Amino acid sequence: TFHRFTLSLQQKVSTIILTLTSGCFFLLAFVVVLNKMKVNILANRWFSLFLFCVGLILVSDSIVYELNDNKDYSILIDLFNIPVFVVGPLIYLCVSYFVSPTRKLKFKDYAWHFLIPTLFLFLIAFSYLVPNQEDLKVDTDTVNLINLIAIFILIILPLLIYWFLSY
């Protein structure tokens, strides 16, 4: 019983720390948006969105940690993963506007950066549209291969692309 008490105390302390840290990110995002000097407004907006998404990621970690075994909230848990995919494009656009403040981008120039989060949102929607997922007879090797391909397309490929674009 002592081990169980210690573990739950660790979980609660971790949740409190994550929540306080996310609050700091939300406050910093708010302060960056309300920059009185009005210098490099677009870069500050992208940076504020980046900070807001980091705050959402921290909040979602604490919430997902609490709701991990609850099947009723599975769509909520999946939706909390979207900011993870948005952080990369946001930091790229933020840095590009800080480096070149006079840069003029149209919607089509930066919309492709948000293709991966949009694809992830459609994959989430599609997974909830498939009825009786437990009744599907799919080999575990096939599921593992699909998961590896999805991880490569959604995480590793964008990471490599942004790594290449940073040079």
Short mmCIF file of N, CA and C in Angstrom, two decimals:
data_model
loop_
_atom_site.label_atom_id
_atom_site.label_comp_id
_atom_site.label_asym_id
_atom_site.label_seq_id
_atom_site.Cartn_x
_atom_site.Cartn_y
_atom_site.Cartn_z
N THR A 1 0.82 -1.20 0.00
CA THR A 1 0.00 0.00 0.00
C THR A 1 0.86 1.26 0.00
N PHE A 2 2.01 1.22 0.63
CA PHE A 2 2.88 2.39 0.63
C PHE A 2 3.36 2.71 -0.78
N HIS A 3 3.67 1.65 -1.57
CA HIS A 3 4.13 1.87 -2.94
C HIS A 3 3.02 2.52 -3.78
N ARG A 4 1.78 2.06 -3.59
CA ARG A 4 0.66 2.63 -4.33
C ARG A 4 0.46 4.10 -3.95
N PHE A 5 0.57 4.42 -2.66
CA PHE A 5 0.43 5.79 -2.20
C PHE A 5 1.54 6.67 -2.78
N THR A 6 2.75 6.16 -2.81
CA THR A 6 3.87 6.93 -3.35
C THR A 6 3.68 7.18 -4.83
N LEU A 7 3.22 6.16 -5.55
CA LEU A 7 3.01 6.32 -6.98
C LEU A 7 1.93 7.35 -7.27
N SER A 8 0.82 7.30 -6.53
CA SER A 8 -0.24 8.27 -6.77
C SER A 8 0.21 9.68 -6.37
N LEU A 9 1.03 9.79 -5.33
CA LEU A 9 1.56 11.09 -4.94
C LEU A 9 2.48 11.63 -6.04
N GLN A 10 3.29 10.75 -6.64
CA GLN A 10 4.15 11.17 -7.75
C GLN A 10 3.31 11.62 -8.93
N GLN A 11 2.23 10.91 -9.22
CA GLN A 11 1.35 11.30 -10.32
C GLN A 11 0.73 12.66 -10.07
N LYS A 12 0.29 12.90 -8.84
CA LYS A 12 -0.34 14.18 -8.53
C LYS A 12 0.66 15.32 -8.58
N VAL A 13 1.86 15.10 -8.08
CA VAL A 13 2.89 16.14 -8.14
C VAL A 13 3.26 16.42 -9.59
N SER A 14 3.38 15.37 -10.39
CA SER A 14 3.69 15.54 -11.81
C SER A 14 2.59 16.32 -12.52
N THR A 15 1.35 16.02 -12.22
CA THR A 15 0.23 16.74 -12.82
C THR A 15 0.24 18.21 -12.41
N ILE A 16 0.52 18.49 -11.15
CA ILE A 16 0.58 19.88 -10.67
C ILE A 16 1.70 20.64 -11.36
N ILE A 17 2.87 20.02 -11.47
CA ILE A 17 4.01 20.68 -12.12
C ILE A 17 3.72 20.94 -13.60
N LEU A 18 3.15 19.95 -14.29
CA LEU A 18 2.81 20.14 -15.71
C LEU A 18 1.78 21.25 -15.88
N THR A 19 0.80 21.31 -15.00
CA THR A 19 -0.24 22.34 -15.10
C THR A 19 0.34 23.72 -14.83
N LEU A 20 1.18 23.86 -13.82
CA LEU A 20 1.80 25.15 -13.53
C LEU A 20 2.71 25.60 -14.68
N THR A 21 3.48 24.66 -15.23
CA THR A 21 4.37 24.99 -16.34
C THR A 21 3.58 25.40 -17.57
N SER A 22 2.48 24.71 -17.83
CA SER A 22 1.65 25.09 -18.98
C SER A 22 1.04 26.46 -18.76
N GLY A 23 0.68 26.78 -17.54
CA GLY A 23 0.16 28.12 -17.25
C GLY A 23 1.19 29.19 -17.54
N CYS A 24 2.46 28.89 -17.25
CA CYS A 24 3.54 29.84 -17.57
C CYS A 24 3.65 30.05 -19.07
N PHE A 25 3.52 28.97 -19.84
CA PHE A 25 3.58 29.10 -21.30
C PHE A 25 2.38 29.90 -21.83
N PHE A 26 1.19 29.67 -21.26
CA PHE A 26 0.02 30.45 -21.69
C PHE A 26 0.21 31.93 -21.37
N LEU A 27 0.73 32.22 -20.18
CA LEU A 27 0.96 33.62 -19.80
C LEU A 27 2.01 34.26 -20.71
N LEU A 28 3.08 33.54 -21.00
CA LEU A 28 4.11 34.07 -21.88
C LEU A 28 3.57 34.31 -23.29
N ALA A 29 2.72 33.40 -23.78
CA ALA A 29 2.11 33.58 -25.10
C ALA A 29 1.24 34.84 -25.11
N PHE A 30 0.51 35.05 -24.03
CA PHE A 30 -0.33 36.24 -23.92
C PHE A 30 0.51 37.52 -23.90
N VAL A 31 1.62 37.49 -23.15
CA VAL A 31 2.50 38.66 -23.07
C VAL A 31 3.15 38.95 -24.42
N VAL A 32 3.54 37.92 -25.15
CA VAL A 32 4.17 38.13 -26.46
C VAL A 32 3.19 38.73 -27.45
N VAL A 33 1.94 38.31 -27.40
CA VAL A 33 0.93 38.86 -28.31
C VAL A 33 0.68 40.34 -28.01
N LEU A 34 0.69 40.70 -26.75
CA LEU A 34 0.42 42.08 -26.36
C LEU A 34 1.69 42.92 -26.28
N ASN A 35 2.61 42.69 -27.17
CA ASN A 35 3.86 43.44 -27.21
C ASN A 35 3.55 44.90 -27.51
N LYS A 36 3.90 45.78 -26.56
CA LYS A 36 3.59 47.20 -26.72
C LYS A 36 4.43 47.88 -27.79
N MET A 37 5.61 47.35 -28.06
CA MET A 37 6.50 48.03 -28.99
C MET A 37 6.07 47.84 -30.44
N LYS A 38 5.22 46.86 -30.70
CA LYS A 38 4.70 46.60 -32.05
C LYS A 38 5.84 46.42 -33.07
N VAL A 39 6.85 45.69 -32.67
CA VAL A 39 7.98 45.39 -33.54
C VAL A 39 7.86 43.94 -33.98
N ASN A 40 7.98 43.72 -35.27
CA ASN A 40 7.94 42.38 -35.84
C ASN A 40 6.68 41.62 -35.38
N ILE A 41 5.55 42.17 -35.71
CA ILE A 41 4.27 41.66 -35.22
C ILE A 41 4.01 40.24 -35.68
N LEU A 42 4.27 39.93 -36.95
CA LEU A 42 4.01 38.57 -37.46
C LEU A 42 4.87 37.53 -36.75
N ALA A 43 6.14 37.83 -36.56
CA ALA A 43 7.01 36.88 -35.86
C ALA A 43 6.54 36.66 -34.43
N ASN A 44 6.11 37.73 -33.77
CA ASN A 44 5.61 37.60 -32.40
C ASN A 44 4.31 36.80 -32.35
N ARG A 45 3.47 36.96 -33.36
CA ARG A 45 2.24 36.16 -33.39
C ARG A 45 2.54 34.68 -33.58
N TRP A 46 3.46 34.36 -34.50
CA TRP A 46 3.82 32.95 -34.69
C TRP A 46 4.47 32.38 -33.43
N PHE A 47 5.31 33.21 -32.78
CA PHE A 47 5.96 32.76 -31.54
C PHE A 47 4.93 32.55 -30.44
N SER A 48 3.95 33.44 -30.37
CA SER A 48 2.90 33.28 -29.38
C SER A 48 2.09 32.01 -29.62
N LEU A 49 1.77 31.73 -30.88
CA LEU A 49 1.06 30.48 -31.19
C LEU A 49 1.91 29.26 -30.83
N PHE A 50 3.22 29.35 -31.07
CA PHE A 50 4.12 28.27 -30.69
C PHE A 50 4.08 28.05 -29.17
N LEU A 51 4.19 29.12 -28.41
CA LEU A 51 4.15 29.01 -26.94
C LEU A 51 2.81 28.47 -26.47
N PHE A 52 1.73 28.91 -27.10
CA PHE A 52 0.41 28.41 -26.74
C PHE A 52 0.30 26.91 -26.99
N CYS A 53 0.83 26.44 -28.12
CA CYS A 53 0.79 25.00 -28.43
C CYS A 53 1.64 24.20 -27.46
N VAL A 54 2.79 24.74 -27.05
CA VAL A 54 3.61 24.05 -26.05
C VAL A 54 2.83 23.95 -24.73
N GLY A 55 2.14 25.03 -24.37
CA GLY A 55 1.28 24.98 -23.17
C GLY A 55 0.19 23.93 -23.30
N LEU A 56 -0.43 23.85 -24.49
CA LEU A 56 -1.45 22.82 -24.72
C LEU A 56 -0.88 21.42 -24.62
N ILE A 57 0.34 21.24 -25.12
CA ILE A 57 0.98 19.92 -25.04
C ILE A 57 1.19 19.54 -23.58
N LEU A 58 1.64 20.49 -22.76
CA LEU A 58 1.86 20.19 -21.35
C LEU A 58 0.55 19.91 -20.62
N VAL A 59 -0.49 20.68 -20.92
CA VAL A 59 -1.79 20.43 -20.31
C VAL A 59 -2.31 19.07 -20.75
N SER A 60 -2.16 18.78 -22.04
CA SER A 60 -2.67 17.51 -22.55
C SER A 60 -1.91 16.33 -21.93
N ASP A 61 -0.62 16.50 -21.66
CA ASP A 61 0.12 15.43 -21.00
C ASP A 61 -0.45 15.13 -19.63
N SER A 62 -0.79 16.16 -18.88
CA SER A 62 -1.34 15.92 -17.55
C SER A 62 -2.75 15.34 -17.64
N ILE A 63 -3.55 15.80 -18.59
CA ILE A 63 -4.91 15.27 -18.73
C ILE A 63 -4.89 13.84 -19.25
N VAL A 64 -4.07 13.60 -20.26
CA VAL A 64 -3.98 12.25 -20.82
C VAL A 64 -3.44 11.28 -19.78
N TYR A 65 -2.54 11.76 -18.94
CA TYR A 65 -1.98 10.92 -17.88
C TYR A 65 -3.08 10.49 -16.92
N GLU A 66 -4.03 11.38 -16.66
CA GLU A 66 -5.13 11.06 -15.75
C GLU A 66 -6.19 10.19 -16.43
N LEU A 67 -6.43 10.38 -17.73
CA LEU A 67 -7.51 9.70 -18.44
C LEU A 67 -7.05 8.51 -19.28
N ASN A 68 -5.84 8.05 -19.08
CA ASN A 68 -5.23 7.08 -19.99
C ASN A 68 -6.04 5.80 -20.13
N ASP A 69 -6.61 5.30 -19.08
CA ASP A 69 -7.32 4.02 -19.15
C ASP A 69 -8.81 4.16 -19.44
N ASN A 70 -9.31 5.37 -19.57
CA ASN A 70 -10.72 5.59 -19.78
C ASN A 70 -11.04 5.61 -21.27
N LYS A 71 -11.83 4.66 -21.73
CA LYS A 71 -12.17 4.54 -23.15
C LYS A 71 -13.18 5.60 -23.59
N ASP A 72 -13.92 6.19 -22.64
CA ASP A 72 -14.92 7.20 -23.00
C ASP A 72 -14.29 8.46 -23.55
N TYR A 73 -13.05 8.73 -23.17
CA TYR A 73 -12.38 9.96 -23.58
C TYR A 73 -11.31 9.72 -24.64
N SER A 74 -11.40 8.64 -25.38
CA SER A 74 -10.34 8.31 -26.34
C SER A 74 -10.24 9.34 -27.46
N ILE A 75 -11.37 9.89 -27.92
CA ILE A 75 -11.30 10.91 -28.98
C ILE A 75 -10.67 12.19 -28.44
N LEU A 76 -10.94 12.52 -27.20
CA LEU A 76 -10.33 13.69 -26.58
C LEU A 76 -8.82 13.52 -26.46
N ILE A 77 -8.40 12.34 -26.08
CA ILE A 77 -6.97 12.05 -25.97
C ILE A 77 -6.31 12.15 -27.33
N ASP A 78 -6.96 11.65 -28.38
CA ASP A 78 -6.40 11.75 -29.73
C ASP A 78 -6.33 13.20 -30.21
N LEU A 79 -7.33 14.00 -29.89
CA LEU A 79 -7.32 15.40 -30.30
C LEU A 79 -6.24 16.20 -29.58
N PHE A 80 -5.89 15.79 -28.38
CA PHE A 80 -4.83 16.48 -27.65
C PHE A 80 -3.46 16.27 -28.29
N ASN A 81 -3.33 15.31 -29.19
CA ASN A 81 -2.04 15.06 -29.85
C ASN A 81 -1.80 15.98 -31.05
N ILE A 82 -2.80 16.70 -31.51
CA ILE A 82 -2.64 17.55 -32.68
C ILE A 82 -1.61 18.67 -32.47
N PRO A 83 -1.56 19.35 -31.32
CA PRO A 83 -0.54 20.40 -31.16
C PRO A 83 0.90 19.90 -31.30
N VAL A 84 1.12 18.63 -31.07
CA VAL A 84 2.47 18.08 -31.25
C VAL A 84 2.92 18.24 -32.69
N PHE A 85 2.02 18.07 -33.62
CA PHE A 85 2.36 18.18 -35.03
C PHE A 85 2.38 19.62 -35.52
N VAL A 86 1.76 20.53 -34.79
CA VAL A 86 1.70 21.93 -35.19
C VAL A 86 2.93 22.70 -34.74
N VAL A 87 3.61 22.21 -33.71
CA VAL A 87 4.75 22.93 -33.13
C VAL A 87 5.88 23.12 -34.15
N GLY A 88 6.17 22.12 -34.94
CA GLY A 88 7.24 22.21 -35.95
C GLY A 88 7.03 23.34 -36.95
N PRO A 89 5.87 23.37 -37.63
CA PRO A 89 5.64 24.47 -38.55
C PRO A 89 5.60 25.84 -37.87
N LEU A 90 5.06 25.89 -36.67
CA LEU A 90 4.99 27.18 -35.98
C LEU A 90 6.38 27.73 -35.65
N ILE A 91 7.27 26.89 -35.17
CA ILE A 91 8.61 27.38 -34.85
C ILE A 91 9.37 27.73 -36.13
N TYR A 92 9.14 26.98 -37.20
CA TYR A 92 9.78 27.31 -38.48
C TYR A 92 9.33 28.68 -38.97
N LEU A 93 8.01 28.92 -38.98
CA LEU A 93 7.49 30.21 -39.45
C LEU A 93 7.91 31.34 -38.52
N CYS A 94 7.97 31.07 -37.23
CA CYS A 94 8.41 32.08 -36.27
C CYS A 94 9.85 32.49 -36.54
N VAL A 95 10.73 31.52 -36.68
CA VAL A 95 12.14 31.82 -36.93
C VAL A 95 12.31 32.50 -38.28
N SER A 96 11.57 32.05 -39.29
CA SER A 96 11.73 32.66 -40.61
C SER A 96 11.28 34.13 -40.60
N TYR A 97 10.26 34.47 -39.82
CA TYR A 97 9.84 35.86 -39.72
C TYR A 97 10.76 36.68 -38.82
N PHE A 98 11.38 36.05 -37.83
CA PHE A 98 12.36 36.79 -37.02
C PHE A 98 13.62 37.07 -37.83
N VAL A 99 14.00 36.14 -38.70
CA VAL A 99 15.20 36.33 -39.52
C VAL A 99 14.94 37.34 -40.63
N SER A 100 13.79 37.26 -41.26
CA SER A 100 13.46 38.16 -42.36
C SER A 100 12.10 38.80 -42.08
N PRO A 101 12.07 39.89 -41.31
CA PRO A 101 10.79 40.49 -40.91
C PRO A 101 9.97 41.08 -42.06
N THR A 102 10.62 41.45 -43.13
CA THR A 102 9.88 42.06 -44.24
C THR A 102 9.34 41.02 -45.21
N ARG A 103 9.54 39.79 -44.91
CA ARG A 103 9.09 38.68 -45.77
C ARG A 103 7.57 38.71 -45.90
N LYS A 104 7.11 38.57 -47.12
CA LYS A 104 5.67 38.53 -47.39
C LYS A 104 5.31 37.14 -47.91
N LEU A 105 4.56 36.41 -47.13
CA LEU A 105 4.12 35.08 -47.54
C LEU A 105 2.61 35.10 -47.74
N LYS A 106 2.18 34.42 -48.77
CA LYS A 106 0.76 34.25 -49.00
C LYS A 106 0.32 32.96 -48.31
N PHE A 107 -0.99 32.79 -48.25
CA PHE A 107 -1.55 31.62 -47.59
C PHE A 107 -1.02 30.33 -48.21
N LYS A 108 -0.93 30.27 -49.52
CA LYS A 108 -0.47 29.04 -50.19
C LYS A 108 0.99 28.76 -49.91
N ASP A 109 1.77 29.78 -49.54
CA ASP A 109 3.19 29.58 -49.26
C ASP A 109 3.44 28.85 -47.95
N TYR A 110 2.59 29.08 -46.96
CA TYR A 110 2.82 28.41 -45.68
C TYR A 110 1.74 27.41 -45.30
N ALA A 111 0.70 27.27 -46.11
CA ALA A 111 -0.37 26.33 -45.79
C ALA A 111 0.11 24.88 -45.84
N TRP A 112 1.08 24.58 -46.69
CA TRP A 112 1.54 23.18 -46.79
C TRP A 112 2.24 22.74 -45.52
N HIS A 113 2.69 23.69 -44.69
CA HIS A 113 3.32 23.32 -43.43
C HIS A 113 2.33 22.65 -42.49
N PHE A 114 1.07 22.99 -42.64
CA PHE A 114 0.05 22.44 -41.75
C PHE A 114 -0.69 21.26 -42.39
N LEU A 115 -0.09 20.69 -43.41
CA LEU A 115 -0.67 19.52 -44.07
C LEU A 115 -0.65 18.29 -43.15
N ILE A 116 0.45 18.09 -42.44
CA ILE A 116 0.58 16.92 -41.56
C ILE A 116 -0.44 16.97 -40.41
N PRO A 117 -0.60 18.11 -39.70
CA PRO A 117 -1.64 18.13 -38.66
C PRO A 117 -3.04 17.91 -39.23
N THR A 118 -3.30 18.44 -40.42
CA THR A 118 -4.60 18.23 -41.04
C THR A 118 -4.79 16.77 -41.41
N LEU A 119 -3.74 16.15 -41.93
CA LEU A 119 -3.80 14.71 -42.24
C LEU A 119 -4.05 13.90 -40.97
N PHE A 120 -3.38 14.27 -39.89
CA PHE A 120 -3.59 13.57 -38.62
C PHE A 120 -5.03 13.73 -38.15
N LEU A 121 -5.61 14.92 -38.31
CA LEU A 121 -6.99 15.14 -37.92
C LEU A 121 -7.94 14.27 -38.74
N PHE A 122 -7.67 14.15 -40.05
CA PHE A 122 -8.49 13.27 -40.88
C PHE A 122 -8.33 11.80 -40.50
N LEU A 123 -7.12 11.40 -40.15
CA LEU A 123 -6.91 10.03 -39.70
C LEU A 123 -7.67 9.74 -38.41
N ILE A 124 -7.70 10.70 -37.50
CA ILE A 124 -8.48 10.53 -36.27
C ILE A 124 -9.96 10.40 -36.61
N ALA A 125 -10.44 11.29 -37.47
CA ALA A 125 -11.87 11.25 -37.84
C ALA A 125 -12.20 9.92 -38.52
N PHE A 126 -11.31 9.46 -39.41
CA PHE A 126 -11.56 8.21 -40.11
C PHE A 126 -11.56 7.02 -39.15
N SER A 127 -10.66 7.05 -38.17
CA SER A 127 -10.61 5.92 -37.23
C SER A 127 -11.88 5.83 -36.39
N TYR A 128 -12.55 6.95 -36.17
CA TYR A 128 -13.80 6.90 -35.40
C TYR A 128 -15.01 6.67 -36.29
N LEU A 129 -14.84 6.76 -37.61
CA LEU A 129 -15.95 6.46 -38.52
C LEU A 129 -16.04 4.97 -38.85
N VAL A 130 -14.96 4.23 -38.63
CA VAL A 130 -14.97 2.80 -38.89
C VAL A 130 -15.75 2.12 -37.77
N PRO A 131 -16.86 1.46 -38.11
CA PRO A 131 -17.67 0.84 -37.05
C PRO A 131 -17.05 -0.47 -36.57
N ASN A 132 -17.25 -0.75 -35.30
CA ASN A 132 -16.82 -2.00 -34.68
C ASN A 132 -15.37 -2.34 -35.01
N GLN A 133 -14.48 -1.52 -34.56
CA GLN A 133 -13.06 -1.73 -34.85
C GLN A 133 -12.54 -3.01 -34.22
N GLU A 134 -13.19 -3.45 -33.15
CA GLU A 134 -12.76 -4.69 -32.50
C GLU A 134 -13.09 -5.92 -33.35
N ASP A 135 -14.14 -5.79 -34.21
CA ASP A 135 -14.56 -6.93 -35.03
C ASP A 135 -13.69 -7.12 -36.27
N LEU A 136 -12.86 -6.13 -36.60
CA LEU A 136 -12.02 -6.25 -37.77
C LEU A 136 -10.94 -7.29 -37.53
N LYS A 137 -10.79 -8.19 -38.45
CA LYS A 137 -9.77 -9.25 -38.34
C LYS A 137 -8.53 -8.81 -39.10
N VAL A 138 -7.62 -8.15 -38.39
CA VAL A 138 -6.41 -7.65 -39.01
C VAL A 138 -5.23 -8.29 -38.29
N ASP A 139 -4.29 -8.76 -39.07
CA ASP A 139 -3.09 -9.38 -38.52
C ASP A 139 -2.27 -8.34 -37.76
N THR A 140 -1.68 -8.75 -36.65
CA THR A 140 -0.90 -7.79 -35.84
C THR A 140 0.33 -7.30 -36.58
N ASP A 141 0.90 -8.12 -37.47
CA ASP A 141 2.04 -7.66 -38.27
C ASP A 141 1.62 -6.54 -39.21
N THR A 142 0.43 -6.65 -39.77
CA THR A 142 -0.08 -5.61 -40.66
C THR A 142 -0.31 -4.31 -39.88
N VAL A 143 -0.87 -4.43 -38.69
CA VAL A 143 -1.11 -3.26 -37.86
C VAL A 143 0.21 -2.61 -37.48
N ASN A 144 1.21 -3.40 -37.14
CA ASN A 144 2.53 -2.84 -36.80
C ASN A 144 3.17 -2.14 -37.99
N LEU A 145 3.02 -2.71 -39.19
CA LEU A 145 3.56 -2.09 -40.39
C LEU A 145 2.86 -0.77 -40.68
N ILE A 146 1.54 -0.75 -40.54
CA ILE A 146 0.78 0.48 -40.75
C ILE A 146 1.18 1.54 -39.72
N ASN A 147 1.38 1.14 -38.48
CA ASN A 147 1.82 2.08 -37.44
C ASN A 147 3.20 2.65 -37.75
N LEU A 148 4.11 1.81 -38.23
CA LEU A 148 5.46 2.29 -38.58
C LEU A 148 5.41 3.26 -39.75
N ILE A 149 4.60 2.96 -40.75
CA ILE A 149 4.46 3.86 -41.89
C ILE A 149 3.85 5.18 -41.44
N ALA A 150 2.83 5.12 -40.59
CA ALA A 150 2.19 6.35 -40.09
C ALA A 150 3.16 7.18 -39.27
N ILE A 151 3.96 6.53 -38.43
CA ILE A 151 4.96 7.26 -37.63
C ILE A 151 5.98 7.91 -38.54
N PHE A 152 6.39 7.21 -39.58
CA PHE A 152 7.37 7.79 -40.51
C PHE A 152 6.78 9.00 -41.23
N ILE A 153 5.55 8.85 -41.74
CA ILE A 153 4.94 9.93 -42.52
C ILE A 153 4.58 11.12 -41.64
N LEU A 154 4.07 10.86 -40.44
CA LEU A 154 3.57 11.95 -39.61
C LEU A 154 4.63 12.58 -38.71
N ILE A 155 5.69 11.86 -38.38
CA ILE A 155 6.66 12.41 -37.43
C ILE A 155 8.06 12.53 -38.04
N ILE A 156 8.59 11.45 -38.55
CA ILE A 156 9.99 11.44 -38.99
C ILE A 156 10.18 12.23 -40.28
N LEU A 157 9.31 12.05 -41.25
CA LEU A 157 9.45 12.77 -42.51
C LEU A 157 9.37 14.30 -42.33
N PRO A 158 8.38 14.83 -41.59
CA PRO A 158 8.39 16.29 -41.36
C PRO A 158 9.62 16.75 -40.59
N LEU A 159 10.08 15.95 -39.65
CA LEU A 159 11.29 16.32 -38.92
C LEU A 159 12.48 16.44 -39.85
N LEU A 160 12.62 15.50 -40.75
CA LEU A 160 13.71 15.55 -41.73
C LEU A 160 13.55 16.73 -42.68
N ILE A 161 12.33 17.01 -43.08
CA ILE A 161 12.08 18.15 -43.99
C ILE A 161 12.44 19.46 -43.31
N TYR A 162 11.98 19.68 -42.07
CA TYR A 162 12.30 20.92 -41.37
C TYR A 162 13.78 21.02 -41.02
N TRP A 163 14.40 19.89 -40.79
CA TRP A 163 15.84 19.88 -40.54
C TRP A 163 16.58 20.33 -41.80
N PHE A 164 16.14 19.83 -42.96
CA PHE A 164 16.75 20.22 -44.24
C PHE A 164 16.48 21.68 -44.55
N LEU A 165 15.25 22.15 -44.30
CA LEU A 165 14.91 23.53 -44.60
C LEU A 165 15.63 24.53 -43.69
N SER A 166 16.07 24.11 -42.54
CA SER A 166 16.74 25.02 -41.63
C SER A 166 18.14 25.40 -42.11
N TYR A 167 18.69 24.62 -43.04
CA TYR A 167 20.00 24.96 -43.59
C TYR A 167 19.77 25.81 -44.77
#
